[in-house]
CSV table of C-alpha atoms in Angstrom, one decimal:
chain,number,residue,atom,x,y,z
A,1,UNK,CA,81.9,92.4,86.6
A,2,UNK,CA,83.5,95.8,86.2
A,3,UNK,CA,86.4,95.6,83.8
A,4,UNK,CA,87.5,99.2,84.1
A,5,UNK,CA,91.1,99.4,85.3
A,6,UNK,CA,92.8,102.1,87.3
A,7,UNK,CA,95.4,103.6,84.9
A,8,UNK,CA,98.8,104.1,86.5
A,9,UNK,CA,101.9,106.2,85.5
A,10,UNK,CA,105.1,105.2,87.3
A,11,UNK,CA,107.6,108.0,87.9
A,12,UNK,CA,111.1,107.0,89.2
A,13,UNK,CA,114.6,107.7,88.0
A,14,UNK,CA,115.6,104.1,88.7
A,15,UNK,CA,114.5,101.7,85.9
A,16,UNK,CA,114.8,98.7,88.2
A,17,UNK,CA,112.3,100.3,90.6
A,18,UNK,CA,109.9,101.0,87.8
A,19,UNK,CA,110.2,97.5,86.4
A,20,UNK,CA,109.6,96.0,89.9
A,21,UNK,CA,106.5,98.2,90.4
A,22,UNK,CA,105.1,97.3,87.0
A,23,UNK,CA,105.5,93.6,87.7
A,24,UNK,CA,103.9,93.8,91.1
A,25,UNK,CA,101.0,96.1,90.1
A,26,UNK,CA,100.1,94.5,86.8
A,27,UNK,CA,99.5,91.2,88.7
A,28,UNK,CA,96.4,92.9,90.1
A,29,UNK,CA,93.4,92.5,87.8
A,30,UNK,CA,92.1,96.0,88.4
A,31,UNK,CA,95.4,97.9,87.9
A,32,UNK,CA,97.0,98.8,84.6
A,33,UNK,CA,100.4,100.5,84.1
A,34,UNK,CA,100.0,102.8,81.1
A,35,UNK,CA,103.4,104.5,81.2
A,36,UNK,CA,106.7,105.1,82.9
A,37,UNK,CA,108.9,108.2,83.3
A,38,UNK,CA,112.3,108.8,84.7
A,39,UNK,CA,111.7,112.3,86.1
A,40,UNK,CA,108.9,114.8,86.7
A,41,UNK,CA,109.3,116.6,83.4
A,42,UNK,CA,109.0,113.4,81.4
A,43,UNK,CA,105.9,112.5,83.4
A,44,UNK,CA,104.1,115.7,82.7
A,45,UNK,CA,104.9,115.4,79.0
A,46,UNK,CA,103.0,112.1,78.9
A,47,UNK,CA,100.0,113.1,81.1
A,48,UNK,CA,97.7,114.6,78.4
A,49,UNK,CA,98.2,111.6,76.1
A,50,UNK,CA,98.1,108.8,78.7
A,51,UNK,CA,95.5,110.3,81.1
A,52,UNK,CA,96.5,108.2,84.1
A,53,UNK,CA,94.1,108.0,87.0
A,54,UNK,CA,97.0,107.8,89.6
A,55,UNK,CA,100.7,108.8,89.3
A,56,UNK,CA,103.1,106.9,91.6
A,57,UNK,CA,105.6,109.6,92.1
A,58,UNK,CA,109.2,109.4,93.4
A,59,UNK,CA,110.4,112.6,95.0
A,60,UNK,CA,114.2,112.8,94.5
A,61,UNK,CA,114.9,112.8,90.8
A,62,UNK,CA,117.1,114.8,88.4
A,63,UNK,CA,115.8,117.3,85.8
A,64,UNK,CA,112.5,117.9,87.7
A,65,UNK,CA,111.8,116.4,91.2
A,66,UNK,CA,108.6,115.0,92.4
A,67,UNK,CA,107.6,118.1,94.3
A,68,UNK,CA,107.7,120.4,91.3
A,69,UNK,CA,105.9,117.7,89.2
A,70,UNK,CA,103.2,117.3,91.9
A,71,UNK,CA,102.5,121.0,91.9
A,72,UNK,CA,102.0,121.1,88.1
A,73,UNK,CA,99.9,118.0,88.0
A,74,UNK,CA,97.6,119.1,90.8
A,75,UNK,CA,97.2,122.5,89.1
A,76,UNK,CA,96.8,121.4,85.5
A,77,UNK,CA,95.6,117.8,85.7
A,78,UNK,CA,93.2,117.9,88.7
A,79,UNK,CA,91.6,114.6,87.7
A,80,UNK,CA,94.9,112.8,88.2
A,81,UNK,CA,95.8,111.8,91.7
A,82,UNK,CA,99.4,111.7,92.9
A,83,UNK,CA,100.6,109.1,95.4
A,84,UNK,CA,104.2,109.6,96.5
A,85,UNK,CA,106.6,106.7,97.0
A,86,UNK,CA,109.7,107.5,99.0
A,87,UNK,CA,112.7,105.6,100.4
A,88,UNK,CA,112.9,107.5,103.7
A,89,UNK,CA,110.1,108.2,106.1
A,90,UNK,CA,111.6,111.6,107.0
A,91,UNK,CA,112.1,112.9,103.5
A,92,UNK,CA,111.6,116.7,103.5
A,93,UNK,CA,110.3,116.6,100.0
A,94,UNK,CA,107.3,114.5,101.0
A,95,UNK,CA,105.8,117.2,103.2
A,96,UNK,CA,106.1,119.7,100.4
A,97,UNK,CA,104.4,117.4,98.0
A,98,UNK,CA,101.5,116.8,100.4
A,99,UNK,CA,101.1,120.6,100.8
A,100,UNK,CA,100.9,120.9,97.1
A,101,UNK,CA,98.1,118.3,96.7
A,102,UNK,CA,99.5,114.8,96.7
A,103,UNK,CA,96.9,112.4,98.1
A,104,UNK,CA,99.2,110.4,100.2
A,105,UNK,CA,102.6,108.7,100.5
A,106,UNK,CA,104.1,105.3,101.2
A,107,UNK,CA,107.5,103.9,101.6
A,108,UNK,CA,108.9,102.0,98.6
A,109,UNK,CA,109.1,98.8,100.6
A,110,UNK,CA,105.4,98.7,101.2
A,111,UNK,CA,103.9,95.3,100.5
A,112,UNK,CA,102.3,95.0,97.1
A,113,UNK,CA,98.9,94.3,98.5
A,114,UNK,CA,99.0,97.3,100.7
A,115,UNK,CA,100.3,99.5,97.8
A,116,UNK,CA,97.4,98.3,95.6
A,117,UNK,CA,94.9,99.0,98.3
A,118,UNK,CA,96.3,102.5,98.7
A,119,UNK,CA,96.1,103.1,95.0
A,120,UNK,CA,92.4,102.1,95.0
A,121,UNK,CA,91.7,104.4,97.9
A,122,UNK,CA,93.5,107.4,96.4
A,123,UNK,CA,91.7,106.8,93.1
A,124,UNK,CA,88.4,107.1,95.1
A,125,UNK,CA,89.5,110.4,96.6
A,126,UNK,CA,90.9,109.3,100.0
A,127,UNK,CA,94.2,110.2,101.5
A,128,UNK,CA,96.6,107.4,102.2
A,129,UNK,CA,99.6,107.3,104.6
A,130,UNK,CA,101.9,104.5,105.4
A,131,UNK,CA,102.2,103.4,109.1
A,132,UNK,CA,103.6,106.2,111.3
A,133,UNK,CA,103.8,108.6,108.4
A,134,UNK,CA,100.7,110.8,109.1
A,135,UNK,CA,102.3,112.4,112.2
A,136,UNK,CA,105.4,113.3,110.2
A,137,UNK,CA,103.3,114.8,107.4
A,138,UNK,CA,101.2,117.0,109.6
A,139,UNK,CA,103.9,118.0,112.1
A,140,UNK,CA,104.3,121.8,112.2
A,141,UNK,CA,107.7,123.2,111.1
A,142,UNK,CA,110.1,124.1,113.9
A,143,UNK,CA,109.7,127.5,115.3
A,144,UNK,CA,112.2,130.1,114.1
A,145,UNK,CA,114.9,131.1,116.5
A,146,UNK,CA,115.0,134.7,117.8
A,147,UNK,CA,117.8,135.5,115.5
A,148,UNK,CA,115.8,134.2,112.5
A,149,UNK,CA,112.9,136.4,113.6
A,150,UNK,CA,114.9,139.5,113.0
A,151,UNK,CA,114.9,139.0,109.2
A,152,UNK,CA,112.5,137.7,106.7
A,153,UNK,CA,113.2,134.2,105.3
A,154,UNK,CA,114.1,134.1,101.6
A,155,UNK,CA,110.6,132.9,100.7
A,156,UNK,CA,108.9,136.0,102.1
A,157,UNK,CA,111.7,138.4,101.0
A,158,UNK,CA,111.1,137.2,97.5
A,159,UNK,CA,107.5,138.4,97.5
A,160,UNK,CA,106.6,141.9,96.1
A,161,UNK,CA,105.9,144.7,98.6
A,162,UNK,CA,102.2,144.5,97.7
A,163,UNK,CA,102.1,140.7,98.2
A,164,UNK,CA,103.7,141.1,101.6
A,165,UNK,CA,101.0,143.7,102.5
A,166,UNK,CA,98.3,141.2,101.4
A,167,UNK,CA,100.0,138.4,103.4
A,168,UNK,CA,100.2,140.6,106.5
A,169,UNK,CA,96.4,141.2,106.3
A,170,UNK,CA,95.8,137.4,105.8
A,171,UNK,CA,97.8,136.8,109.0
A,172,UNK,CA,95.7,139.4,110.7
A,173,UNK,CA,92.5,137.5,109.8
A,174,UNK,CA,91.2,139.8,107.1
A,175,UNK,CA,88.8,138.5,104.4
A,176,UNK,CA,89.4,139.2,100.7
A,177,UNK,CA,86.8,141.9,100.8
A,178,UNK,CA,88.5,143.5,103.8
A,179,UNK,CA,91.9,143.3,102.2
A,180,UNK,CA,90.5,144.9,99.0
A,181,UNK,CA,89.0,147.8,101.0
A,182,UNK,CA,92.1,148.3,103.1
A,183,UNK,CA,94.5,148.4,100.2
A,184,UNK,CA,92.1,150.1,97.7
A,185,UNK,CA,92.3,147.3,95.2
A,186,UNK,CA,89.6,145.0,93.7
A,187,UNK,CA,88.8,141.6,95.2
A,188,UNK,CA,89.9,140.0,91.9
A,189,UNK,CA,93.3,141.6,92.4
A,190,UNK,CA,93.4,140.3,95.9
A,191,UNK,CA,92.7,136.8,94.7
A,192,UNK,CA,95.5,137.1,92.1
A,193,UNK,CA,97.9,138.2,94.8
A,194,UNK,CA,96.9,135.3,97.0
A,195,UNK,CA,97.4,132.8,94.2
A,196,UNK,CA,100.8,134.2,93.5
A,197,UNK,CA,101.7,134.1,97.2
A,198,UNK,CA,100.6,130.5,97.6
A,199,UNK,CA,102.5,129.4,94.5
A,200,UNK,CA,105.7,131.1,95.6
A,201,UNK,CA,105.5,129.7,99.1
A,202,UNK,CA,104.5,126.3,97.9
A,203,UNK,CA,101.5,126.3,100.2
A,204,UNK,CA,97.9,125.0,99.5
A,205,UNK,CA,95.7,127.6,101.2
A,206,UNK,CA,95.6,130.9,103.1
A,207,UNK,CA,95.5,129.1,106.4
A,208,UNK,CA,98.9,127.6,105.8
A,209,UNK,CA,100.2,130.9,104.5
A,210,UNK,CA,99.0,132.6,107.8
A,211,UNK,CA,100.7,129.9,109.9
A,212,UNK,CA,103.9,130.2,107.9
A,213,UNK,CA,104.1,134.0,108.0
A,214,UNK,CA,102.7,134.7,111.5
A,215,UNK,CA,106.1,134.7,113.3
A,216,UNK,CA,107.3,137.4,110.9
A,217,UNK,CA,104.2,139.7,111.1
A,218,UNK,CA,106.2,142.4,112.8
A,219,UNK,CA,108.5,142.5,109.7
A,220,UNK,CA,105.7,142.6,107.1
A,221,UNK,CA,104.5,146.0,105.8
A,222,UNK,CA,101.4,147.4,107.5
A,223,UNK,CA,100.8,150.8,105.9
A,224,UNK,CA,97.2,150.8,107.0
A,225,UNK,CA,98.1,150.9,110.7
């Protein structure tokens, strides 16, 4: 019999929630709660020492919310999986966490057996969604209004001029090599710009960046035209 347990870190600002989760999950023979944290910053501080397999992450917390914590965990602790637990099925934070690498999300009132099954699945590398939540997670953002299209949103305005040039070429379908040739920079520099763009826009890949920025292509710099 395999005695290896899935190591869990519980992250929620409400102690009573953490205590309830611990009681439910430790009743499962293959699950072990190795730590608790009241916010994202406290969770990250424990990760290297505790080395949990799965983090059960609340999203709305003081000091550091679950979205910011998920981004750091997925970037710096790639072996650890994040499973988001939320109170509301339309929580705007959840979609952001999914874009940043969370492996799924469930409502906090999910039955303990279903929660345990989701943890096991996430640990194996699968994505898990509660009933009816998948559609909400993958739904495209609302299209900008004509008035909004006349100016860049703050996220794009905050990029450097060069990053906006790179982003415009991404939207146009250019490869890294084509971007490098067009802007007379190295492919390595292009990759660095793309990494910075994705981080600032809180997006996972260049496809999402292109979808986000395409309505504003006419406002992005295109010096090569």
